[in-house]
Amino acid sequence: MTSESSKLAFNDGWQYSPAPESTDHIVIDEQYGLFIDNEFVEPAEGQYFDTINPATEEFLASVALATDADVSRAVKAARKAKNGAWSKMKPADRGKYIYRIARILQERAREFSVIESLDGGKPIRESRDIDIPLSAAHFFYYAGWADKLDYAFPGRTSKPLGVVGQVIPWNFPLLMAAWKIAPALACGNTVVLKPAETTPLTAMKLAEVIRDAELPPGVVNFVTGAGDTGASIVNHPDVDKIAFTGSTEVGRIIQQSIAGTGKRYTLELGGKAANIIFADAAIDQAVEGIVNGIFFNQGHVCCAGSRLLVQESVADEVVSKLKDRMETLIVGDPLDKNTDIGAINSASQLQTIQSYLKIGEEEGAEMHQSSCVLPERGYWCRPTIFTGVSQSNRVVQEEIFGPVLAIQTFRTPEEGLEKANNTPYGLSGGVWTDKGSKIFQITKKVRAGVIWANTFNKFDPTSPFGGYKESGIGSEGGLHGLNAYVELVK
Ligand code: NAD
Ligand code: MN
């Protein structure tokens, strides 16, 4: 089917009727304070900022803007808990608290999913099937380790690092919080976490869960704010470790400000992953993989398959099938269960993406977008591909963090690999082929932390996640993730 005929088939034919998830059961307060010592408290300077729904531009809640004084108060609470109740507790009891968090998250999964989609713009299908269940799974997984650290580090004795400062982005708000909090607690640390400024609400709900689970006050604290609040955590002298997920640019600033302080750190940064498709791959399956890799969560995924490297002999077929598939993708209301692509997270992220669309065209690439109708309000971007790009193009080298795919071709496996590895990043990659031997041969040579074969964007709490080169330092998830929160003393 050509792209033109598919347009007819899908646009003139039947449509799914709307199936929006209900918001009746959702309670969002008008205003949230800072969560310190298991209580919501006023920020010292009394300032608040708004978080909106990016699909409608409507106000959702206002949250506290934490300044240095507030961060100090949170760090003090965390220090007190670290020296007190939390370290004196038996590891098995620490585990029980983490299990409690996991179970409450499961019980309240529907509510969390809807709030995640409202605040961040991601399709409910993803928050419901991926973000929230995986968040609970991380708490379950690390709860299990709390009293087994001697087995995690055989022959060694581990000690918690102390007070951990954690700063996270807006693309997987609850999941990133879970990735950071669960292993930190399992190892006996206490936490001060800052969610991203556009998506603070599931962290505020997680605060309620932590209070309801009756964790000792001060074990987990949330401060809200933007970059300055993040910097205030990073630079606080009584923080022992910084765990950061976000842009490479901010990661660099953090690394510089930590240098020489003796603080530990892990940085999970950007990516520019390639899906490498060989001529012998199952093409329809690979096209689904490409779609999942770059259009999933609006391309707001650090390990997104934002580049496609396709073997020349099947390039026309793959691109034509991809264009057909793009026409069927439903862009719109994140709360609708049929939606494939939700809202771009913020006006500024949309602007960034749009500037890259212009850059791509100026660089001489050919742009193709699906023809869907976009809602009038809110921030939206049609699924987009660029063909005719070259390796040095900015749309090939730089992270766009939107539903934008750069497509190149290759002839030999060596050429494919060369191109795949030729960016400053090395977070993830995908290989599509019918030959098992080729999978082993190629995956060994892709310089990336996570590589999927004949699938993409699969996550599990037991497997480590982290990048090479400018994609970061250290790993999260699995045993590696525990390692980042302990000091091995013997
Ligand atoms: P960002 O770096 O601008 O912000 C991330 C977080 O850092 C936010 O909470 C922000 O408030 C805070 N921050 C901003 N400036 C700071 C500073 N100077 N000091 C301390 N904290 C500061 O990134 P973003 O736009 O929110 O997220 C998109 C980026 O995150 C992309 O580059 C993406 O690749 C990356 N990301 C990486 C991973 C990963 O696991 N590797 C996961 C998700 C997102
Ligand atoms: Mn928001």
mmCIF file of C-alpha atoms in Angstrom, residues 277-434:
data_model
loop_
_atom_site.group_PDB
_atom_site.id
_atom_site.type_symbol
_atom_site.label_atom_id
_atom_site.label_comp_id
_atom_site.label_asym_id
_atom_site.label_seq_id
_atom_site.Cartn_x
_atom_site.Cartn_y
_atom_site.Cartn_z
ATOM 1 C CA ILE A 277 17.672 -2.901 10.294
ATOM 2 C CA PHE A 278 19.219 -5.598 8.144
ATOM 3 C CA ALA A 279 17.711 -6.803 4.896
ATOM 4 C CA ASP A 280 16.983 -10.206 6.441
ATOM 5 C CA ALA A 281 14.865 -8.757 9.268
ATOM 6 C CA ALA A 282 11.140 -9.376 9.621
ATOM 7 C CA ILE A 283 10.254 -6.036 8.068
ATOM 8 C CA ASP A 284 6.725 -5.520 9.431
ATOM 9 C CA GLN A 285 7.910 -6.310 12.921
ATOM 10 C CA ALA A 286 10.867 -3.955 12.487
ATOM 11 C CA VAL A 287 8.571 -1.146 11.349
ATOM 12 C CA GLU A 288 6.546 -1.600 14.547
ATOM 13 C CA GLY A 289 9.821 -1.477 16.464
ATOM 14 C CA ILE A 290 10.811 1.788 14.806
ATOM 15 C CA VAL A 291 7.403 3.285 15.591
ATOM 16 C CA ASN A 292 7.638 2.160 19.196
ATOM 17 C CA GLY A 293 11.237 3.382 19.397
ATOM 18 C CA ILE A 294 10.661 6.971 18.332
ATOM 19 C CA PHE A 295 6.964 7.796 18.612
ATOM 20 C CA PHE A 296 6.441 6.142 22.010
ATOM 21 C CA ASN A 297 5.963 8.893 24.616
ATOM 22 C CA GLN A 298 6.279 11.566 21.880
ATOM 23 C CA GLY A 299 9.966 10.728 21.540
ATOM 24 C CA HIS A 300 10.494 12.091 25.075
ATOM 25 C CA VAL A 301 12.703 9.117 25.812
ATOM 26 C CA CYS A 302 16.438 9.315 26.431
ATOM 27 C CA CYS A 303 16.893 5.865 24.877
ATOM 28 C CA ALA A 304 14.500 6.606 21.979
ATOM 29 C CA GLY A 305 15.400 5.066 18.634
ATOM 30 C CA SER A 306 15.750 8.523 17.119
ATOM 31 C CA ARG A 307 17.906 7.290 14.247
ATOM 32 C CA LEU A 308 17.138 4.570 11.754
ATOM 33 C CA LEU A 309 19.893 2.803 9.850
ATOM 34 C CA VAL A 310 18.373 0.591 7.213
ATOM 35 C CA GLN A 311 20.182 -1.697 4.804
ATOM 36 C CA GLU A 312 19.974 -0.200 1.336
ATOM 37 C CA SER A 313 18.210 -3.100 -0.398
ATOM 38 C CA VAL A 314 15.157 -2.821 1.872
ATOM 39 C CA ALA A 315 15.256 0.939 2.494
ATOM 40 C CA ASP A 316 12.426 1.841 0.096
ATOM 41 C CA GLU A 317 10.192 -0.871 1.467
ATOM 42 C CA VAL A 318 10.857 0.090 5.087
ATOM 43 C CA VAL A 319 10.342 3.813 4.518
ATOM 44 C CA SER A 320 7.147 3.259 2.567
ATOM 45 C CA LYS A 321 5.724 0.916 5.221
ATOM 46 C CA LEU A 322 6.767 3.345 7.909
ATOM 47 C CA LYS A 323 4.951 6.210 6.190
ATOM 48 C CA ASP A 324 1.818 4.062 5.947
ATOM 49 C CA ARG A 325 2.032 3.190 9.595
ATOM 50 C CA MET A 326 2.563 6.832 10.584
ATOM 51 C CA GLU A 327 -0.759 7.711 8.929
ATOM 52 C CA THR A 328 -2.583 5.374 11.287
ATOM 53 C CA LEU A 329 -1.048 6.787 14.467
ATOM 54 C CA ILE A 330 -3.577 8.666 16.551
ATOM 55 C CA VAL A 331 -2.272 11.958 17.935
ATOM 56 C CA GLY A 332 -4.390 13.689 20.549
ATOM 57 C CA ASP A 333 -6.029 13.533 23.965
ATOM 58 C CA PRO A 334 -3.565 11.758 26.274
ATOM 59 C CA LEU A 335 -6.459 10.460 28.369
ATOM 60 C CA ASP A 336 -8.029 8.672 25.408
ATOM 61 C CA LYS A 337 -7.198 4.959 25.450
ATOM 62 C CA ASN A 338 -6.853 4.957 21.649
ATOM 63 C CA THR A 339 -4.194 7.648 21.603
ATOM 64 C CA ASP A 340 -0.759 6.635 20.355
ATOM 65 C CA ILE A 341 0.977 10.003 20.613
ATOM 66 C CA GLY A 342 0.082 12.482 23.344
ATOM 67 C CA ALA A 343 1.037 16.093 23.971
ATOM 68 C CA ILE A 344 4.554 17.509 23.904
ATOM 69 C CA ASN A 345 5.487 18.135 27.515
ATOM 70 C CA SER A 346 5.837 21.918 27.423
ATOM 71 C CA ALA A 347 5.765 24.962 25.167
ATOM 72 C CA SER A 348 9.533 25.227 25.415
ATOM 73 C CA GLN A 349 10.098 21.583 24.445
ATOM 74 C CA LEU A 350 7.770 22.072 21.472
ATOM 75 C CA GLN A 351 9.817 25.086 20.456
ATOM 76 C CA THR A 352 13.021 23.041 20.659
ATOM 77 C CA ILE A 353 11.513 20.317 18.470
ATOM 78 C CA GLN A 354 10.218 22.848 15.952
ATOM 79 C CA SER A 355 13.604 24.491 15.729
ATOM 80 C CA TYR A 356 15.098 21.086 14.847
ATOM 81 C CA LEU A 357 12.470 20.572 12.136
ATOM 82 C CA LYS A 358 13.702 23.818 10.603
ATOM 83 C CA ILE A 359 17.342 22.842 11.026
ATOM 84 C CA GLY A 360 16.690 19.520 9.286
ATOM 85 C CA GLU A 361 15.111 21.221 6.300
ATOM 86 C CA GLU A 362 17.875 23.811 6.139
ATOM 87 C CA GLU A 363 20.423 21.002 6.154
ATOM 88 C CA GLY A 364 18.778 19.710 2.998
ATOM 89 C CA ALA A 365 16.974 16.688 4.423
ATOM 90 C CA GLU A 366 13.556 15.715 3.183
ATOM 91 C CA MET A 367 10.875 15.976 5.851
ATOM 92 C CA HIS A 368 7.742 13.872 5.910
ATOM 93 C CA GLN A 369 4.992 14.186 8.525
ATOM 94 C CA SER A 370 1.773 12.294 8.997
ATOM 95 C CA SER A 371 -1.293 14.211 7.881
ATOM 96 C CA CYS A 372 -3.282 13.957 11.121
ATOM 97 C CA VAL A 373 -5.277 16.907 12.425
ATOM 98 C CA LEU A 374 -3.850 18.348 15.622
ATOM 99 C CA PRO A 375 -5.983 19.657 18.496
ATOM 100 C CA GLU A 376 -6.257 23.437 18.618
ATOM 101 C CA ARG A 377 -5.012 23.995 22.128
ATOM 102 C CA GLY A 378 -2.040 22.380 23.794
ATOM 103 C CA TYR A 379 1.389 21.409 22.470
ATOM 104 C CA TRP A 380 1.540 18.906 19.634
ATOM 105 C CA CYS A 381 3.931 17.579 17.047
ATOM 106 C CA ARG A 382 3.098 15.275 14.156
ATOM 107 C CA PRO A 383 5.205 12.146 13.833
ATOM 108 C CA THR A 384 8.049 13.215 11.576
ATOM 109 C CA ILE A 385 10.806 11.531 9.565
ATOM 110 C CA PHE A 386 13.820 12.961 7.775
ATOM 111 C CA THR A 387 15.317 11.119 4.830
ATOM 112 C CA GLY A 388 18.369 12.123 2.816
ATOM 113 C CA VAL A 389 20.334 13.096 5.919
ATOM 114 C CA SER A 390 24.081 12.726 6.298
ATOM 115 C CA GLN A 391 26.090 11.708 9.315
ATOM 116 C CA SER A 392 27.267 15.217 10.149
ATOM 117 C CA ASN A 393 23.752 16.727 10.106
ATOM 118 C CA ARG A 394 22.593 18.148 13.409
ATOM 119 C CA VAL A 395 19.365 16.128 13.220
ATOM 120 C CA VAL A 396 21.581 13.009 13.164
ATOM 121 C CA GLN A 397 24.029 14.071 15.868
ATOM 122 C CA GLU A 398 21.924 15.980 18.410
ATOM 123 C CA GLU A 399 19.192 14.827 20.732
ATOM 124 C CA ILE A 400 15.836 16.321 19.705
ATOM 125 C CA PHE A 401 13.678 14.646 22.362
ATOM 126 C CA GLY A 402 10.589 14.673 20.158
ATOM 127 C CA PRO A 403 8.798 12.366 17.658
ATOM 128 C CA VAL A 404 11.409 12.992 14.964
ATOM 129 C CA LEU A 405 13.332 10.217 13.226
ATOM 130 C CA ALA A 406 16.450 10.650 11.062
ATOM 131 C CA ILE A 407 16.823 7.900 8.460
ATOM 132 C CA GLN A 408 20.095 6.783 6.839
ATOM 133 C CA THR A 409 21.017 3.746 4.777
ATOM 134 C CA PHE A 410 24.011 1.405 4.819
ATOM 135 C CA ARG A 411 25.338 -1.401 2.626
ATOM 136 C CA THR A 412 27.639 -3.543 4.783
ATOM 137 C CA PRO A 413 27.364 -4.394 8.486
ATOM 138 C CA GLU A 414 30.617 -2.466 9.050
ATOM 139 C CA GLU A 415 29.155 0.664 7.521
ATOM 140 C CA GLY A 416 25.989 0.284 9.607
ATOM 141 C CA LEU A 417 28.020 -0.074 12.785
ATOM 142 C CA GLU A 418 30.302 2.804 11.907
ATOM 143 C CA LYS A 419 27.301 5.084 11.476
ATOM 144 C CA ALA A 420 25.515 3.762 14.562
ATOM 145 C CA ASN A 421 28.515 4.548 16.760
ATOM 146 C CA ASN A 422 29.271 7.914 15.229
ATOM 147 C CA THR A 423 27.513 10.300 17.645
ATOM 148 C CA PRO A 424 28.597 11.754 20.996
ATOM 149 C CA TYR A 425 26.088 9.493 22.765
ATOM 150 C CA GLY A 426 25.934 5.809 23.660
ATOM 151 C CA LEU A 427 22.852 5.040 25.697
ATOM 152 C CA SER A 428 20.958 2.430 23.707
ATOM 153 C CA GLY A 429 20.522 0.752 20.347
ATOM 154 C CA GLY A 430 18.456 -1.770 18.423
ATOM 155 C CA VAL A 431 19.360 -4.502 15.967
ATOM 156 C CA TRP A 432 16.870 -6.190 13.664
ATOM 157 C CA THR A 433 17.857 -9.360 11.825
ATOM 158 C CA ASP A 434 16.689 -12.895 11.297
#
